[in-house]
Coordinates of C-alpha atoms in Angstrom, one line a residue:
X1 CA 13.3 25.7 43.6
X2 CA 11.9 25.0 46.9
X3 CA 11.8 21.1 48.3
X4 CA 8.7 19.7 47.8
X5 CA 6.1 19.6 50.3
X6 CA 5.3 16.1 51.6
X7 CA 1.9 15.8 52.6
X8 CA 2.1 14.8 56.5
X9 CA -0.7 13.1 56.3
X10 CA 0.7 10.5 54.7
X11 CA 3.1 9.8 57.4
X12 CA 3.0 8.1 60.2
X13 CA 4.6 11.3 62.4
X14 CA 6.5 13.6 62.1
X15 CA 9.6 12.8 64.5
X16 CA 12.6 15.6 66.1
X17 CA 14.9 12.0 67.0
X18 CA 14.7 11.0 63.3
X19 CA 16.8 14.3 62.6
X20 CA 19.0 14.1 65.5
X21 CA 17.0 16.9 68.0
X22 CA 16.2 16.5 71.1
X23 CA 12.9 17.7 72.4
X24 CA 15.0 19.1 75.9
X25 CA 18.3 20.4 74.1
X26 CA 17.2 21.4 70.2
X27 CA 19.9 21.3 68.1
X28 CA 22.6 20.9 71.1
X29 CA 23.9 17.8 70.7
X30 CA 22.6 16.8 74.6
X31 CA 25.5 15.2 76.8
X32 CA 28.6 15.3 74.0
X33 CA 30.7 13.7 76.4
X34 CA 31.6 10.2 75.1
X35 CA 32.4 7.6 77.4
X36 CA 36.4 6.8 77.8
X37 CA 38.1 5.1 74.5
X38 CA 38.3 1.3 75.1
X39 CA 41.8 -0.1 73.2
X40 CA 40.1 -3.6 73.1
X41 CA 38.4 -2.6 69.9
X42 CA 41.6 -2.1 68.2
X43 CA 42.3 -4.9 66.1
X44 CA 46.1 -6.2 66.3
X45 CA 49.5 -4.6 66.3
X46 CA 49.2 -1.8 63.5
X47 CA 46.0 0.1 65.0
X48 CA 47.5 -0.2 68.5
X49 CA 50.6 1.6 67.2
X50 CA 48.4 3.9 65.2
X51 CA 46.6 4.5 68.4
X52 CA 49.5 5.6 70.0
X53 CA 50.4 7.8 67.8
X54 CA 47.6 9.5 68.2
X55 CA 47.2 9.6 71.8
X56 CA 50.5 11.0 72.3
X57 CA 50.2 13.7 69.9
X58 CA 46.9 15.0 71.4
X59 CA 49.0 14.3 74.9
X60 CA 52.2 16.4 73.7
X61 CA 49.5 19.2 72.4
X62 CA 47.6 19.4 75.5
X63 CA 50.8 19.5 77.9
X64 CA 52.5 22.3 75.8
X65 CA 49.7 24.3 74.5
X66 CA 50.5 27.4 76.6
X67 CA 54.6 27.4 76.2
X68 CA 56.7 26.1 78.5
X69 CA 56.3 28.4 81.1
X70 CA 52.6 27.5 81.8
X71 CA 52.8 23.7 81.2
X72 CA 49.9 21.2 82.3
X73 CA 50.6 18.8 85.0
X74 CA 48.1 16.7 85.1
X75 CA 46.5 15.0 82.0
X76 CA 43.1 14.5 82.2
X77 CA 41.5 10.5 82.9
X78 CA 39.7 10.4 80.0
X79 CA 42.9 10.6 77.6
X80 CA 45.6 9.5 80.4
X81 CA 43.6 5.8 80.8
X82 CA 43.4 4.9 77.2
X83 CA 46.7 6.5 76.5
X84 CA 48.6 4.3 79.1
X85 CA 46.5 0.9 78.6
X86 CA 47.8 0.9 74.9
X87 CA 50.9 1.6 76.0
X88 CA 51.0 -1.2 78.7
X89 CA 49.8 -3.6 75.9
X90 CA 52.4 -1.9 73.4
X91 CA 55.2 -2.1 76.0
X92 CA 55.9 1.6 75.2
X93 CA 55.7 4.7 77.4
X94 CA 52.8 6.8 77.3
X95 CA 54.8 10.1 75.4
X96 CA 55.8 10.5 72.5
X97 CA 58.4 8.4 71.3
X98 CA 60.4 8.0 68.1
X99 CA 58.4 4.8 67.2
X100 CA 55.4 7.2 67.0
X101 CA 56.7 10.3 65.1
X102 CA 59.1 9.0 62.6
X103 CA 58.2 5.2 62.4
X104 CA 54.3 4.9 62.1
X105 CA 54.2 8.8 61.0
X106 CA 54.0 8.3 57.6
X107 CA 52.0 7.6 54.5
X108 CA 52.8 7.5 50.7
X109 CA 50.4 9.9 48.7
X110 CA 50.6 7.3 45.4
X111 CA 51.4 3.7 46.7
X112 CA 51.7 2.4 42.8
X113 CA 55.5 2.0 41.4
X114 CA 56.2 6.0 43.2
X115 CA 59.9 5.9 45.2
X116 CA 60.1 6.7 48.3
X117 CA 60.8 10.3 48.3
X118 CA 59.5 13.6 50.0
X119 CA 57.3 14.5 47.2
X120 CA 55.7 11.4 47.4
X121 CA 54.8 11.5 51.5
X122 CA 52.7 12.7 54.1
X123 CA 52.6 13.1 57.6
X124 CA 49.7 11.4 59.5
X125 CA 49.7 13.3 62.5
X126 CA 51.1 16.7 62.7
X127 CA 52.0 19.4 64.9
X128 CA 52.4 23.5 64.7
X129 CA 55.7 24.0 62.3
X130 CA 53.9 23.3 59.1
X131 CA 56.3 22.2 56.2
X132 CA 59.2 22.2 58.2
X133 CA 57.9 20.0 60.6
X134 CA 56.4 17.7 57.9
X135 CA 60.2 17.8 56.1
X136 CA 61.9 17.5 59.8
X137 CA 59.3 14.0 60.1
X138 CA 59.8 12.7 56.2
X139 CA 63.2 12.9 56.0
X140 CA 63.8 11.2 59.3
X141 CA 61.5 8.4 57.4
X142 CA 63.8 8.9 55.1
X143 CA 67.1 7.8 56.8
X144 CA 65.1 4.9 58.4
X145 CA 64.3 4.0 55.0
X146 CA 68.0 4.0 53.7
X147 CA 69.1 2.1 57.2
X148 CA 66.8 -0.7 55.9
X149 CA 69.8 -2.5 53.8
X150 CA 72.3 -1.8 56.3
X151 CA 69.7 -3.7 59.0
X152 CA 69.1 -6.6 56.1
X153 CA 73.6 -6.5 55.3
X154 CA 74.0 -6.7 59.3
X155 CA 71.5 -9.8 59.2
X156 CA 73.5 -10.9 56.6
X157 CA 76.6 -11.0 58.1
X158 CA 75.8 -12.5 61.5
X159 CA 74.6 -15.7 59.8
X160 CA 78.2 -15.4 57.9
X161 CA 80.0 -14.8 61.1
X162 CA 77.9 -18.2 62.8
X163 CA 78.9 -20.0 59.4
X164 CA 82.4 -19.3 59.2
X165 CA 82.0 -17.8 55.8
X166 CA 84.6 -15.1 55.1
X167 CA 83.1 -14.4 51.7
X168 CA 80.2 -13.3 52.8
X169 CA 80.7 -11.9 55.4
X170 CA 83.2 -9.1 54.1
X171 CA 80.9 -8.6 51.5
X172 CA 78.2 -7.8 53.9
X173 CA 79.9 -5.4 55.6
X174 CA 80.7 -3.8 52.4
X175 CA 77.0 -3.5 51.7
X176 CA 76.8 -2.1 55.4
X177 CA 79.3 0.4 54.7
X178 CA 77.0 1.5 51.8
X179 CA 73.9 1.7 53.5
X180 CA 76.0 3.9 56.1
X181 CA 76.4 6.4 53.4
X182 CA 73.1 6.3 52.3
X183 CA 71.9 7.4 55.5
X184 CA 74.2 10.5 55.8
X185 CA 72.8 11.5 52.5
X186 CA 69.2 11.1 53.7
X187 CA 70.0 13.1 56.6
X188 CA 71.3 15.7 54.2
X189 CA 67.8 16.6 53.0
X190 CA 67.0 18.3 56.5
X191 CA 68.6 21.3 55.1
X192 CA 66.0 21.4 52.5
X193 CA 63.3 20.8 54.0
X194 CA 63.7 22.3 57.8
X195 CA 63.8 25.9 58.8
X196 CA 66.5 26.2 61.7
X197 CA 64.6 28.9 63.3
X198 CA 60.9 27.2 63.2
X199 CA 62.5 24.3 64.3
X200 CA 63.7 25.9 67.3
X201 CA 61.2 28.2 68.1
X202 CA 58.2 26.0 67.4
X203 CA 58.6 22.6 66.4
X204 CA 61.1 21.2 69.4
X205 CA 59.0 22.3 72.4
X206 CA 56.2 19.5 71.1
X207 CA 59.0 16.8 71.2
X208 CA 60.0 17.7 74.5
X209 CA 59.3 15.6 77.6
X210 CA 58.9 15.6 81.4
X211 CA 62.3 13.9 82.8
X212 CA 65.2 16.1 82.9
X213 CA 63.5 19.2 81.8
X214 CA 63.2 22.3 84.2
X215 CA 60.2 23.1 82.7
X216 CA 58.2 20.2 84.2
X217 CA 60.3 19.2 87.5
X218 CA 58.2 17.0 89.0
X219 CA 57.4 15.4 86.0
X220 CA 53.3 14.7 84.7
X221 CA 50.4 13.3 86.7
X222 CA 48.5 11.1 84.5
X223 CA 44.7 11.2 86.2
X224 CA 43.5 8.4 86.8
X225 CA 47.1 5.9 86.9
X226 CA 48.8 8.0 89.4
X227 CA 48.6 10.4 92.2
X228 CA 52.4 11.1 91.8
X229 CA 54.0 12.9 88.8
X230 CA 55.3 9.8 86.2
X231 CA 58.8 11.5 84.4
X232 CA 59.6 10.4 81.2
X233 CA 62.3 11.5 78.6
X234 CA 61.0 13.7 75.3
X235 CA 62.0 12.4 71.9
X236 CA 65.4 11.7 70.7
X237 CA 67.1 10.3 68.0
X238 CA 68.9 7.8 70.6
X239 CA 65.6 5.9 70.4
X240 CA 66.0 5.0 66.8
X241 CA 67.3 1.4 66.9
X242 CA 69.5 1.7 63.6
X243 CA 72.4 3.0 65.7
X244 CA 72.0 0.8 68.5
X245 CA 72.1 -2.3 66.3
X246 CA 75.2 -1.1 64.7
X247 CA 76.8 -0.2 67.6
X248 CA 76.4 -3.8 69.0
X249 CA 77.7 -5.4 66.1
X250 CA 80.2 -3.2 65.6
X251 CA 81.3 -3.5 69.0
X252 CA 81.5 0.2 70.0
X253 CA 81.8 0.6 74.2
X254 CA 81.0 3.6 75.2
X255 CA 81.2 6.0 77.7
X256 CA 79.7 5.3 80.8
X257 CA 77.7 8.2 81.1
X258 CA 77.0 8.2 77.0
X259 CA 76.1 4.4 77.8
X260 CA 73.5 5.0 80.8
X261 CA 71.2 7.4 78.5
X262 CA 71.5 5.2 75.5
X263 CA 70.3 1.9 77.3
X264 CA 67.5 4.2 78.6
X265 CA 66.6 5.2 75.6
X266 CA 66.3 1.2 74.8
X267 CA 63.0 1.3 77.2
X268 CA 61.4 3.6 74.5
X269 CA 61.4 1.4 71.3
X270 CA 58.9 -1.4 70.3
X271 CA 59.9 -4.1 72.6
X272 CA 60.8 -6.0 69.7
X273 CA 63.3 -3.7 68.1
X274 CA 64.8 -4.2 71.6
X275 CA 65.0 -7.7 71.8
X276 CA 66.7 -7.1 68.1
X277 CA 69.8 -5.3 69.8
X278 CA 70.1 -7.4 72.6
X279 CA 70.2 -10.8 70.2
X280 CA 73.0 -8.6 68.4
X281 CA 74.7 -8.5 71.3
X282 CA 74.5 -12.2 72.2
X283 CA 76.0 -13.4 69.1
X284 CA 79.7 -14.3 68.0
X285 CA 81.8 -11.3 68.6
X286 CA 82.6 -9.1 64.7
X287 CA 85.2 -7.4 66.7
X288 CA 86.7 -10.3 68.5
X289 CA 86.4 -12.2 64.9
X290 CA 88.2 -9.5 62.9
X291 CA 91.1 -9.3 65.6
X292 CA 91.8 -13.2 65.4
X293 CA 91.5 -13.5 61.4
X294 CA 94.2 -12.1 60.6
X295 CA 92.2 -11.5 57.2
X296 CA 93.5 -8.0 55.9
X297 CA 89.9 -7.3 53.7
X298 CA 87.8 -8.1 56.5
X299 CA 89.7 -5.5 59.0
X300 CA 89.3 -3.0 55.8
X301 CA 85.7 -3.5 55.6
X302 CA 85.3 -3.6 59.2
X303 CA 87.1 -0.2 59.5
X304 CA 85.6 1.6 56.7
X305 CA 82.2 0.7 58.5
X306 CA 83.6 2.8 61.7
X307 CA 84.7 5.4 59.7
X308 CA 81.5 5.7 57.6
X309 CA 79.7 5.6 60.9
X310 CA 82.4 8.1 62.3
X311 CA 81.2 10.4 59.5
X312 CA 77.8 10.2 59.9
X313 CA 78.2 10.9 63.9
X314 CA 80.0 14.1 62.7
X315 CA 77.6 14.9 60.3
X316 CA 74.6 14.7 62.5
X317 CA 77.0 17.2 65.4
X318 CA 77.1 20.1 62.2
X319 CA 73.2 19.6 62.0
X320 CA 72.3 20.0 65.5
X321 CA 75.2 22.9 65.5
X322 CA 72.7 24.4 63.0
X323 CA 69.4 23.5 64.1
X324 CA 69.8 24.0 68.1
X325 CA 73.1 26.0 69.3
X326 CA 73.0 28.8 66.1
X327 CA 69.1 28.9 66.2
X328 CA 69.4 28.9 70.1
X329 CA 71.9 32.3 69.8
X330 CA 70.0 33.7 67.0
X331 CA 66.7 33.6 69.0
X332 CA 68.4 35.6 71.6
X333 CA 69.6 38.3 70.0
X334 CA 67.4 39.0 66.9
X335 CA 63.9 37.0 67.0
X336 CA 62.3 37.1 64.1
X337 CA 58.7 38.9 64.4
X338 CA 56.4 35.9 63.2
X339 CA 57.8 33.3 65.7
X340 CA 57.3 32.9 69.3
X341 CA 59.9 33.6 72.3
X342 CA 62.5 30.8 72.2
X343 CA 62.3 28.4 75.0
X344 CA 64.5 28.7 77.9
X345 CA 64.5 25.1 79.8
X346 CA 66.1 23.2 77.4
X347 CA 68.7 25.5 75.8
X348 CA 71.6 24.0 74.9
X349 CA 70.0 20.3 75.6
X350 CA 68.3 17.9 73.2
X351 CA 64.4 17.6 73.5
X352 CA 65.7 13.8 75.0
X353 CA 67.3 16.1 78.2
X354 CA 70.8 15.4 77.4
X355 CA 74.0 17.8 76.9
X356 CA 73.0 17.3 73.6
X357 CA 76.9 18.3 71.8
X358 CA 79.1 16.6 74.5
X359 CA 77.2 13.0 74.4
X360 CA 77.6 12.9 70.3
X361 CA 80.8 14.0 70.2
X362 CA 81.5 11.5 73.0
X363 CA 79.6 8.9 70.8
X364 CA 81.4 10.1 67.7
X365 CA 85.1 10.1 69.2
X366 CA 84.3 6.4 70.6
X367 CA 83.5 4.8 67.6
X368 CA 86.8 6.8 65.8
X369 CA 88.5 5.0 69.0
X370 CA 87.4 1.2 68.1
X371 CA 89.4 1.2 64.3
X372 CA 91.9 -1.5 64.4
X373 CA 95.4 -1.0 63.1
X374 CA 96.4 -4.6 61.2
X375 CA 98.6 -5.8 64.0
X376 CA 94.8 -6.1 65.7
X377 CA 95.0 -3.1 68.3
X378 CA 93.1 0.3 68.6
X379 CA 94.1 3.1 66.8
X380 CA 94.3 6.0 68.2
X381 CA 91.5 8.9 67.3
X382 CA 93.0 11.8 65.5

């Protein structure tokens, strides 16, 4: 059936603007440029994060679009201003960070009485990888998730440690010891969910950054900030805040080397997860406390912390065994047809730029090195 007819007579005139065409362009939408994005519209803390998130995904697709061989260096002023204003009032770089990937990356499908499991999230922003990179995201949401009762038991045992209560204290670092598991089995879901090859071949080059990568040298001009390349570090795990915290509390030195990356990696994190460490790390020694107690179930539970977190360190080396040194050798010798060449500038390194196997099995070895024997000294890593 055909529209009816109005009779034009009976209106007032017939106008091209009403339907959105311009007498001069037709149908073109005339001058689609829109004018730069203005972060004082975004209303508090949640949509500036969400705003970040965004801006550094469209920033990580537009740098590595072509491969790492053709990289852009400069990113253009009209997402390099708004991109580094939010990030100025965020205290964040302007790259993507874990904060934006894992922490903010992430919605549940049904909010009403459904667990938190895979089935039951989604991705908000996503890049080329398809389900793996959505189950690479979900289940690091995942282990954040599980290190949630471990951050609460850690609370928990600070304000037992400033009250002198031994009670509660032990039995916080019990729960801590739990939540320590948890988050190795979390971690265990990767093999699920992640192909080791698309993981290597597509999904890493997007979490790679522009500070100790030979792909970018000279780092990324951001139009508009800065005449000179800016270098900063690509995603890492070292810029999730759970290990830091229980590092600190656990009083874990390490390495110097190991120690320089992993205070940088401090610069990446919401400022507040940051000032979270650092009051860990200002309050009554645990290590000092467990030495001087003399309290045989306290250096138990404070031990089987260190070992849980031992085993977790080492679970995490087999996973990046898999995911980047067996996918790296695989991709050299038999590529498979549907995925693209593997990159060459960070073999061997994580997407953060580190010797990615010798700092965690540095990390790993030093936490091994701070269990106490009962007579209150180190014992000696197997």
């Amino acid at each position: 059936m055909e529209p009816q007819r109005q009779n034009l007579k009976t209106t007032l005139q017939f106008s091209l603007g009403r339907y959105h065409i311009s007498e001069e362009y037709g149908f073109l939408l005339p001058n689609p440029l829109m004018p730069l994005l203005d972060v004082q519209f975004l209303k508090g803390y949640k949509e500036q994060r969400l705003a970040h998130l965004v801006l550094s995904a469209i920033t990580m697709g537009y740098v590595w679009q072509e491969g790492e061989t053709q990289p852009k260096e400069v990113l253009p002023r009209n997402l390099a201003l708004p991109f580094v204003e939010v990030s100025r009032t965020l205290g964040l770089p302007p790259i993507l960070v874990h904060a934006d990937l894992v922490l903010t990356n992430w919605t549940k499908r049904n909010s009403e009485g459904r667990p938190m499991e895979i089935s039951n999230l989604e991705t908000i922003i996503s890049f080329p990888g398809d389900q793996s990179l959505k189950g690479f995201v979900l289940v690091t949401v995942l282990v954040e998730k599980a290190a949630a009762p471990g951050i609460k038991a850690l609370a928990q045992a600070v304000n037992a440690l400033l009250q002198s209560n031994q009670d509660a204290l032990i039995h916080a670092l019990q729960q801590l010891r739990l939540s320590i598991l948890d988050i190795t089995r979390a971690l265990g879901q990767m093999h699920d969910y992640v192909d080791p090859d698309i993981f290597y071949a597509v999904i890493r080059i997007f979490l790679s950054g522009w500070q100790d990568n030979p792909a970018m040298p000279s780092g990324l001009i951001y139009e508009g900030i800065s005449t000179k390349p800016l270098k900063y570090s690509g995603g890492s795990a070292a810029q999730s805040s759970v290990l830091h915290a229980l590092d600190e509390f656990l009083g874990i030195r390490h390495s110097k080397e190991s120690a320089a990356f992993l205070y940088r990696m401090r610069d990446y994190m919401p400022p507040s997860h940051k000032a979270f460490i650092e009051k860990i790390h200002s309050v009554p020694s645990l290590r000092e406390h467990v030495m001087s107690s003399g309290l045989d179930q306290c250096l138990t539970s404070y031990n089987q912390c260190l070992k849980a977190l031992a085993e977790l360190r080492s679970y995490h080396i087999a996973m990046v065994t898999k995911y980047l040194i067996i996918a790296a050798s695989k991709a050299r010798s038999k590529r498979p047809a549907h995925l693209p060449g593997p990159p060459q500038a960070l073999e061997g390194r994580g997407t953060g730029g580190t010797a990615v196997l010798s700092f965690l099995k540095s990390v790993r070895d030093k936490t091994l090195e701070a269990m106490l024997h009962p007579s209150g000294t180190m014992q000696s890593p197997p």
